[in-house]
Amino acid sequence: MDRVEDWRNEIKRILTESASVRPAHGDIEVELVFDDERAHYELVYTGWNGYRRVHGAVIHIDIKGDKVWIQHDGTEESVADQLIAAGIPQDRIVLAFHHPGKRQYTGFAVS
């Protein structure tokens, strides 16, 4: 198994574990979106909390080339820390939710 395939499996495992935690309020569905062909992975909430519509990515991760791009992390526990604990090197993780000019200060990959 190659490195990117290992990363793909770890990303799916982390998202699946995160999906097991249900939102405390509202009638909200937790959806996992795995697109192996395009290397896009998301955990999405959709539903209603009272009269308020809930829809959006809680976690969004892409694999681009030889890097894992965290597009969005709406969790309390850092997805980047979970990826590192799973064996993905910090210098292969891009915190894409930070402006490109600020990424050099994060300790993670720039692009």
Short mmCIF file of N, CA, C and O in Angstrom, two decimals:
data_model
loop_
_atom_site.label_atom_id
_atom_site.label_comp_id
_atom_site.label_asym_id
_atom_site.label_seq_id
_atom_site.Cartn_x
_atom_site.Cartn_y
_atom_site.Cartn_z
N MET A 1 0.85 -1.18 0.00
CA MET A 1 0.00 0.00 0.00
C MET A 1 0.89 1.24 0.00
O MET A 1 1.88 1.30 0.72
N ASP A 2 0.55 2.21 -0.80
CA ASP A 2 1.38 3.41 -0.87
C ASP A 2 0.99 4.43 0.18
O ASP A 2 -0.04 4.32 0.84
N ARG A 3 1.82 5.44 0.31
CA ARG A 3 1.65 6.45 1.35
C ARG A 3 0.32 7.19 1.23
O ARG A 3 -0.39 7.38 2.22
N VAL A 4 -0.03 7.62 0.02
CA VAL A 4 -1.28 8.37 -0.17
C VAL A 4 -2.49 7.49 0.18
O VAL A 4 -3.45 7.96 0.78
N GLU A 5 -2.43 6.22 -0.17
CA GLU A 5 -3.53 5.30 0.17
C GLU A 5 -3.64 5.16 1.69
O GLU A 5 -4.74 5.13 2.24
N ASP A 6 -2.51 5.08 2.37
CA ASP A 6 -2.53 5.03 3.84
C ASP A 6 -3.17 6.30 4.41
O ASP A 6 -3.98 6.24 5.33
N TRP A 7 -2.79 7.45 3.86
CA TRP A 7 -3.36 8.72 4.32
C TRP A 7 -4.86 8.75 4.10
O TRP A 7 -5.62 9.16 4.96
N ARG A 8 -5.29 8.30 2.93
CA ARG A 8 -6.72 8.25 2.59
C ARG A 8 -7.48 7.43 3.64
O ARG A 8 -8.53 7.85 4.13
N ASN A 9 -6.93 6.28 3.99
CA ASN A 9 -7.58 5.41 4.97
C ASN A 9 -7.63 6.05 6.34
O ASN A 9 -8.64 5.94 7.06
N GLU A 10 -6.57 6.74 6.74
CA GLU A 10 -6.55 7.41 8.04
C GLU A 10 -7.54 8.57 8.07
O GLU A 10 -8.22 8.79 9.07
N ILE A 11 -7.62 9.32 6.99
CA ILE A 11 -8.59 10.43 6.91
C ILE A 11 -10.00 9.88 7.05
O ILE A 11 -10.81 10.42 7.83
N LYS A 12 -10.31 8.81 6.35
CA LYS A 12 -11.65 8.21 6.45
C LYS A 12 -11.93 7.72 7.86
O LYS A 12 -13.04 7.88 8.38
N ARG A 13 -10.93 7.12 8.50
CA ARG A 13 -11.11 6.63 9.87
C ARG A 13 -11.41 7.79 10.82
O ARG A 13 -12.34 7.73 11.63
N ILE A 14 -10.63 8.88 10.71
CA ILE A 14 -10.82 10.04 11.58
C ILE A 14 -12.20 10.66 11.36
O ILE A 14 -12.91 10.98 12.32
N LEU A 15 -12.61 10.81 10.11
CA LEU A 15 -13.94 11.38 9.83
C LEU A 15 -15.05 10.46 10.33
O LEU A 15 -16.05 10.94 10.87
N THR A 16 -14.88 9.16 10.16
CA THR A 16 -15.89 8.21 10.62
C THR A 16 -16.02 8.27 12.14
O THR A 16 -17.13 8.26 12.68
N GLU A 17 -14.89 8.35 12.84
CA GLU A 17 -14.94 8.47 14.30
C GLU A 17 -15.61 9.79 14.71
O GLU A 17 -16.42 9.81 15.64
N SER A 18 -15.28 10.86 14.01
CA SER A 18 -15.90 12.16 14.33
C SER A 18 -17.40 12.15 14.06
O SER A 18 -18.17 12.80 14.76
N ALA A 19 -17.82 11.39 13.05
CA ALA A 19 -19.24 11.31 12.70
C ALA A 19 -20.05 10.58 13.76
O ALA A 19 -21.28 10.74 13.82
N SER A 20 -19.40 9.81 14.61
CA SER A 20 -20.13 9.08 15.64
C SER A 20 -20.61 10.00 16.76
O SER A 20 -21.46 9.62 17.56
N VAL A 21 -20.07 11.22 16.82
CA VAL A 21 -20.50 12.20 17.82
C VAL A 21 -21.63 13.03 17.21
O VAL A 21 -21.42 13.79 16.28
N ARG A 22 -22.82 12.83 17.72
CA ARG A 22 -24.01 13.51 17.20
C ARG A 22 -24.12 14.92 17.78
O ARG A 22 -23.77 15.14 18.93
N PRO A 23 -24.64 15.86 17.01
CA PRO A 23 -24.89 17.20 17.55
C PRO A 23 -25.87 17.12 18.73
O PRO A 23 -26.81 16.32 18.72
N ALA A 24 -25.63 17.93 19.75
CA ALA A 24 -26.42 17.89 20.97
C ALA A 24 -27.81 18.49 20.80
O ALA A 24 -28.73 18.16 21.54
N HIS A 25 -27.99 19.37 19.81
CA HIS A 25 -29.26 20.07 19.63
C HIS A 25 -29.78 19.88 18.22
O HIS A 25 -29.01 19.72 17.28
N GLY A 26 -31.08 19.93 18.08
CA GLY A 26 -31.70 19.94 16.76
C GLY A 26 -31.87 18.56 16.15
O GLY A 26 -31.49 17.54 16.71
N ASP A 27 -32.49 18.58 14.99
CA ASP A 27 -32.71 17.38 14.19
C ASP A 27 -31.70 17.44 13.04
O ASP A 27 -32.01 17.91 11.94
N ILE A 28 -30.48 16.99 13.33
CA ILE A 28 -29.37 17.17 12.41
C ILE A 28 -28.79 15.82 12.01
O ILE A 28 -28.49 14.99 12.87
N GLU A 29 -28.65 15.63 10.70
CA GLU A 29 -28.03 14.42 10.17
C GLU A 29 -26.54 14.66 10.01
O GLU A 29 -26.10 15.76 9.68
N VAL A 30 -25.78 13.61 10.24
CA VAL A 30 -24.34 13.65 10.05
C VAL A 30 -24.04 12.84 8.79
O VAL A 30 -24.41 11.68 8.70
N GLU A 31 -23.41 13.48 7.81
CA GLU A 31 -23.13 12.82 6.54
C GLU A 31 -21.62 12.76 6.30
O GLU A 31 -20.91 13.73 6.53
N LEU A 32 -21.18 11.61 5.83
CA LEU A 32 -19.80 11.44 5.40
C LEU A 32 -19.77 11.47 3.89
O LEU A 32 -20.57 10.79 3.24
N VAL A 33 -18.86 12.24 3.32
CA VAL A 33 -18.71 12.34 1.87
C VAL A 33 -17.27 11.94 1.55
O VAL A 33 -16.33 12.67 1.91
N PHE A 34 -17.11 10.79 0.92
CA PHE A 34 -15.78 10.29 0.54
C PHE A 34 -15.73 10.20 -0.98
O PHE A 34 -16.48 9.43 -1.59
N ASP A 35 -14.86 10.96 -1.60
CA ASP A 35 -14.67 10.94 -3.04
C ASP A 35 -13.22 10.54 -3.31
O ASP A 35 -12.33 11.40 -3.37
N ASP A 36 -12.98 9.24 -3.43
CA ASP A 36 -11.62 8.76 -3.62
C ASP A 36 -11.04 9.17 -4.98
O ASP A 36 -9.84 9.41 -5.09
N GLU A 37 -11.88 9.26 -5.99
CA GLU A 37 -11.40 9.61 -7.32
C GLU A 37 -10.78 11.01 -7.35
O GLU A 37 -9.78 11.24 -8.00
N ARG A 38 -11.38 11.94 -6.62
CA ARG A 38 -10.90 13.32 -6.60
C ARG A 38 -10.20 13.69 -5.29
O ARG A 38 -9.79 14.82 -5.09
N ALA A 39 -10.13 12.72 -4.37
CA ALA A 39 -9.45 12.88 -3.08
C ALA A 39 -10.03 14.00 -2.24
O ALA A 39 -9.32 14.84 -1.69
N HIS A 40 -11.37 14.02 -2.13
CA HIS A 40 -12.09 14.98 -1.28
C HIS A 40 -12.82 14.20 -0.19
O HIS A 40 -13.51 13.21 -0.49
N TYR A 41 -12.73 14.69 1.04
CA TYR A 41 -13.32 13.99 2.18
C TYR A 41 -13.96 15.02 3.10
O TYR A 41 -13.31 15.99 3.49
N GLU A 42 -15.24 14.80 3.44
CA GLU A 42 -15.96 15.76 4.27
C GLU A 42 -16.86 15.08 5.29
O GLU A 42 -17.40 14.00 5.03
N LEU A 43 -17.03 15.76 6.40
CA LEU A 43 -18.06 15.46 7.38
C LEU A 43 -18.99 16.66 7.37
O LEU A 43 -18.54 17.79 7.59
N VAL A 44 -20.26 16.42 7.05
CA VAL A 44 -21.22 17.50 6.85
C VAL A 44 -22.39 17.33 7.80
O VAL A 44 -22.87 16.21 8.03
N TYR A 45 -22.87 18.45 8.36
CA TYR A 45 -24.11 18.47 9.13
C TYR A 45 -25.19 19.07 8.26
O TYR A 45 -24.97 20.09 7.59
N THR A 46 -26.37 18.45 8.32
CA THR A 46 -27.52 19.00 7.59
C THR A 46 -28.79 18.71 8.37
O THR A 46 -28.96 17.62 8.92
N GLY A 47 -29.67 19.70 8.46
CA GLY A 47 -30.93 19.53 9.18
C GLY A 47 -31.42 20.85 9.74
O GLY A 47 -31.18 21.91 9.17
N TRP A 48 -32.11 20.74 10.88
CA TRP A 48 -32.71 21.92 11.51
C TRP A 48 -32.44 21.93 13.00
O TRP A 48 -32.49 20.89 13.66
N ASN A 49 -32.18 23.11 13.51
CA ASN A 49 -32.10 23.34 14.95
C ASN A 49 -33.17 24.38 15.25
O ASN A 49 -32.95 25.58 15.08
N GLY A 50 -34.35 23.89 15.64
CA GLY A 50 -35.50 24.77 15.79
C GLY A 50 -35.90 25.29 14.41
O GLY A 50 -36.11 24.52 13.49
N TYR A 51 -35.92 26.61 14.25
CA TYR A 51 -36.25 27.23 12.97
C TYR A 51 -35.00 27.60 12.16
O TYR A 51 -35.11 28.21 11.11
N ARG A 52 -33.85 27.23 12.68
CA ARG A 52 -32.60 27.59 12.02
C ARG A 52 -32.09 26.41 11.19
O ARG A 52 -31.95 25.30 11.69
N ARG A 53 -31.84 26.66 9.91
CA ARG A 53 -31.29 25.65 9.01
C ARG A 53 -29.82 25.42 9.33
O ARG A 53 -29.06 26.37 9.53
N VAL A 54 -29.45 24.16 9.38
CA VAL A 54 -28.06 23.78 9.60
C VAL A 54 -27.59 23.04 8.36
O VAL A 54 -28.21 22.05 7.94
N HIS A 55 -26.53 23.54 7.73
CA HIS A 55 -25.95 22.85 6.59
C HIS A 55 -24.53 23.34 6.38
O HIS A 55 -24.31 24.53 6.23
N GLY A 56 -23.60 22.42 6.42
CA GLY A 56 -22.23 22.82 6.15
C GLY A 56 -21.23 21.78 6.59
O GLY A 56 -21.53 20.86 7.35
N ALA A 57 -20.03 21.97 6.08
CA ALA A 57 -18.93 21.07 6.41
C ALA A 57 -18.44 21.35 7.83
O ALA A 57 -18.23 22.50 8.21
N VAL A 58 -18.26 20.29 8.58
CA VAL A 58 -17.63 20.38 9.89
C VAL A 58 -16.14 20.13 9.71
O VAL A 58 -15.30 20.81 10.30
N ILE A 59 -15.82 19.17 8.85
CA ILE A 59 -14.43 18.88 8.48
C ILE A 59 -14.39 18.70 6.97
O ILE A 59 -15.25 18.03 6.40
N HIS A 60 -13.39 19.30 6.34
CA HIS A 60 -13.17 19.14 4.89
C HIS A 60 -11.68 18.97 4.68
O HIS A 60 -10.89 19.85 5.02
N ILE A 61 -11.31 17.82 4.11
CA ILE A 61 -9.91 17.50 3.85
C ILE A 61 -9.77 17.06 2.40
O ILE A 61 -10.58 16.28 1.90
N ASP A 62 -8.72 17.54 1.74
CA ASP A 62 -8.38 17.10 0.38
C ASP A 62 -6.95 16.57 0.39
O ASP A 62 -6.12 17.02 1.18
N ILE A 63 -6.69 15.66 -0.52
CA ILE A 63 -5.31 15.25 -0.79
C ILE A 63 -4.95 15.82 -2.14
O ILE A 63 -5.64 15.56 -3.14
N LYS A 64 -3.91 16.65 -2.15
CA LYS A 64 -3.44 17.27 -3.40
C LYS A 64 -1.97 16.91 -3.55
O LYS A 64 -1.14 17.37 -2.74
N GLY A 65 -1.67 16.13 -4.57
CA GLY A 65 -0.28 15.70 -4.76
C GLY A 65 0.19 14.91 -3.57
O GLY A 65 -0.42 13.91 -3.19
N ASP A 66 1.27 15.38 -2.94
CA ASP A 66 1.82 14.67 -1.78
C ASP A 66 1.54 15.40 -0.48
O ASP A 66 2.29 15.28 0.49
N LYS A 67 0.42 16.15 -0.44
CA LYS A 67 0.05 16.90 0.76
C LYS A 67 -1.42 16.65 1.12
O LYS A 67 -2.26 16.43 0.26
N VAL A 68 -1.68 16.73 2.40
CA VAL A 68 -3.05 16.67 2.93
C VAL A 68 -3.45 18.09 3.27
O VAL A 68 -2.79 18.76 4.08
N TRP A 69 -4.50 18.58 2.64
CA TRP A 69 -4.97 19.95 2.82
C TRP A 69 -6.21 19.95 3.72
O TRP A 69 -7.24 19.40 3.34
N ILE A 70 -6.10 20.55 4.88
CA ILE A 70 -7.26 20.70 5.75
C ILE A 70 -7.93 22.00 5.33
O ILE A 70 -7.45 23.10 5.63
N GLN A 71 -9.03 21.87 4.61
CA GLN A 71 -9.75 23.03 4.09
C GLN A 71 -10.59 23.71 5.18
O GLN A 71 -10.74 24.92 5.19
N HIS A 72 -11.14 22.88 6.08
CA HIS A 72 -11.97 23.41 7.17
C HIS A 72 -11.91 22.44 8.33
O HIS A 72 -11.99 21.22 8.15
N ASP A 73 -11.76 22.98 9.53
CA ASP A 73 -11.79 22.19 10.76
C ASP A 73 -12.69 22.91 11.76
O ASP A 73 -12.28 23.87 12.40
N GLY A 74 -13.93 22.44 11.86
CA GLY A 74 -14.89 23.02 12.78
C GLY A 74 -15.05 22.20 14.05
O GLY A 74 -16.11 22.22 14.67
N THR A 75 -14.01 21.49 14.45
CA THR A 75 -14.08 20.62 15.62
C THR A 75 -13.35 21.26 16.80
O THR A 75 -12.54 22.17 16.63
N GLU A 76 -13.62 20.73 17.98
CA GLU A 76 -12.90 21.19 19.17
C GLU A 76 -11.53 20.54 19.25
O GLU A 76 -10.57 21.14 19.70
N GLU A 77 -11.46 19.27 18.82
CA GLU A 77 -10.18 18.56 18.80
C GLU A 77 -9.54 18.77 17.43
O GLU A 77 -10.16 18.53 16.40
N SER A 78 -8.34 19.21 17.39
CA SER A 78 -7.66 19.54 16.15
C SER A 78 -7.54 18.33 15.21
O SER A 78 -6.98 17.30 15.58
N VAL A 79 -8.06 18.47 14.00
CA VAL A 79 -7.92 17.43 12.99
C VAL A 79 -6.45 17.27 12.62
O VAL A 79 -5.98 16.14 12.41
N ALA A 80 -5.70 18.37 12.57
CA ALA A 80 -4.27 18.29 12.25
C ALA A 80 -3.55 17.40 13.28
O ALA A 80 -2.73 16.55 12.90
N ASP A 81 -3.87 17.56 14.56
CA ASP A 81 -3.25 16.73 15.59
C ASP A 81 -3.61 15.26 15.41
O ASP A 81 -2.78 14.37 15.61
N GLN A 82 -4.85 14.99 15.01
CA GLN A 82 -5.27 13.62 14.77
C GLN A 82 -4.53 13.01 13.58
O GLN A 82 -4.15 11.84 13.60
N LEU A 83 -4.32 13.81 12.54
CA LEU A 83 -3.58 13.33 11.37
C LEU A 83 -2.13 13.02 11.73
O LEU A 83 -1.58 12.00 11.30
N ILE A 84 -1.52 13.88 12.52
CA ILE A 84 -0.15 13.66 12.96
C ILE A 84 -0.07 12.38 13.79
O ILE A 84 0.82 11.55 13.60
N ALA A 85 -1.02 12.21 14.72
CA ALA A 85 -1.05 11.00 15.55
C ALA A 85 -1.24 9.74 14.70
O ALA A 85 -0.78 8.65 15.08
N ALA A 86 -1.88 9.90 13.53
CA ALA A 86 -2.10 8.77 12.62
C ALA A 86 -0.87 8.49 11.75
O ALA A 86 -0.90 7.58 10.93
N GLY A 87 0.17 9.31 11.90
CA GLY A 87 1.40 9.05 11.17
C GLY A 87 1.65 9.91 9.95
O GLY A 87 2.61 9.70 9.21
N ILE A 88 0.79 10.90 9.72
CA ILE A 88 1.01 11.81 8.58
C ILE A 88 1.95 12.91 9.06
O ILE A 88 1.66 13.61 10.03
N PRO A 89 3.09 13.07 8.38
CA PRO A 89 4.07 14.07 8.82
C PRO A 89 3.51 15.49 8.77
O PRO A 89 2.77 15.85 7.86
N GLN A 90 3.87 16.27 9.77
CA GLN A 90 3.40 17.65 9.88
C GLN A 90 3.77 18.46 8.65
O GLN A 90 3.00 19.33 8.22
N ASP A 91 4.92 18.17 8.04
CA ASP A 91 5.34 18.93 6.86
C ASP A 91 4.63 18.50 5.58
O ASP A 91 4.90 19.01 4.51
N ARG A 92 3.67 17.58 5.71
CA ARG A 92 2.83 17.15 4.59
C ARG A 92 1.38 17.58 4.79
O ARG A 92 0.50 17.22 4.02
N ILE A 93 1.13 18.36 5.85
CA ILE A 93 -0.22 18.84 6.15
C ILE A 93 -0.27 20.35 5.94
O ILE A 93 0.54 21.09 6.50
N VAL A 94 -1.22 20.80 5.12
CA VAL A 94 -1.41 22.22 4.86
C VAL A 94 -2.67 22.67 5.60
O VAL A 94 -3.74 22.06 5.42
N LEU A 95 -2.54 23.69 6.41
CA LEU A 95 -3.71 24.28 7.07
C LEU A 95 -4.30 25.31 6.11
O LEU A 95 -4.04 26.51 6.20
N ALA A 96 -5.07 24.82 5.15
CA ALA A 96 -5.57 25.66 4.05
C ALA A 96 -6.53 26.74 4.52
O ALA A 96 -6.76 27.70 3.79
N PHE A 97 -7.07 26.60 5.72
CA PHE A 97 -7.99 27.61 6.25
C PHE A 97 -7.25 28.85 6.73
O PHE A 97 -7.87 29.85 7.06
N HIS A 98 -5.91 28.79 6.77
CA HIS A 98 -5.11 29.98 7.05
C HIS A 98 -4.72 30.65 5.73
O HIS A 98 -4.44 29.96 4.75
N HIS A 99 -4.69 31.96 5.73
CA HIS A 99 -4.28 32.71 4.53
C HIS A 99 -2.89 32.23 4.09
O HIS A 99 -2.02 31.98 4.95
N PRO A 100 -2.65 32.10 2.78
CA PRO A 100 -1.34 31.63 2.30
C PRO A 100 -0.16 32.43 2.87
O PRO A 100 0.90 31.85 3.13
N GLY A 101 -0.33 33.71 3.10
CA GLY A 101 0.74 34.53 3.66
C GLY A 101 1.04 34.25 5.12
O GLY A 101 2.09 34.62 5.64
N LYS A 102 0.12 33.60 5.81
CA LYS A 102 0.28 33.31 7.24
C LYS A 102 0.73 31.87 7.50
O LYS A 102 1.14 31.55 8.60
N ARG A 103 0.63 31.00 6.49
CA ARG A 103 0.92 29.58 6.70
C ARG A 103 2.36 29.32 7.13
O ARG A 103 2.63 28.34 7.83
N GLN A 104 3.28 30.17 6.73
CA GLN A 104 4.68 29.96 7.08
C GLN A 104 4.90 30.01 8.60
O GLN A 104 5.90 29.50 9.11
N TYR A 105 3.96 30.56 9.35
CA TYR A 105 4.10 30.68 10.80
C TYR A 105 3.39 29.55 11.56
O TYR A 105 3.43 29.54 12.78
N THR A 106 2.75 28.62 10.85
CA THR A 106 1.95 27.60 11.50
C THR A 106 2.76 26.38 11.94
O THR A 106 2.29 25.60 12.76
N GLY A 107 3.94 26.17 11.35
CA GLY A 107 4.70 24.95 11.64
C GLY A 107 4.29 23.79 10.75
O GLY A 107 4.79 22.69 10.89
N PHE A 108 3.35 24.05 9.85
CA PHE A 108 2.88 23.04 8.91
C PHE A 108 3.35 23.41 7.50
O PHE A 108 3.98 24.45 7.30
N ALA A 109 3.00 22.59 6.54
CA ALA A 109 3.37 22.86 5.15
C ALA A 109 2.72 24.16 4.70
O ALA A 109 1.64 24.53 5.14
N VAL A 110 3.38 24.86 3.77
CA VAL A 110 2.88 26.12 3.26
C VAL A 110 1.94 25.88 2.10
O VAL A 110 0.90 26.51 1.97
N SER A 111 2.32 25.00 1.20
CA SER A 111 1.46 24.64 0.05
C SER A 111 1.90 23.31 -0.53
O SER A 111 2.89 22.76 -0.16
#
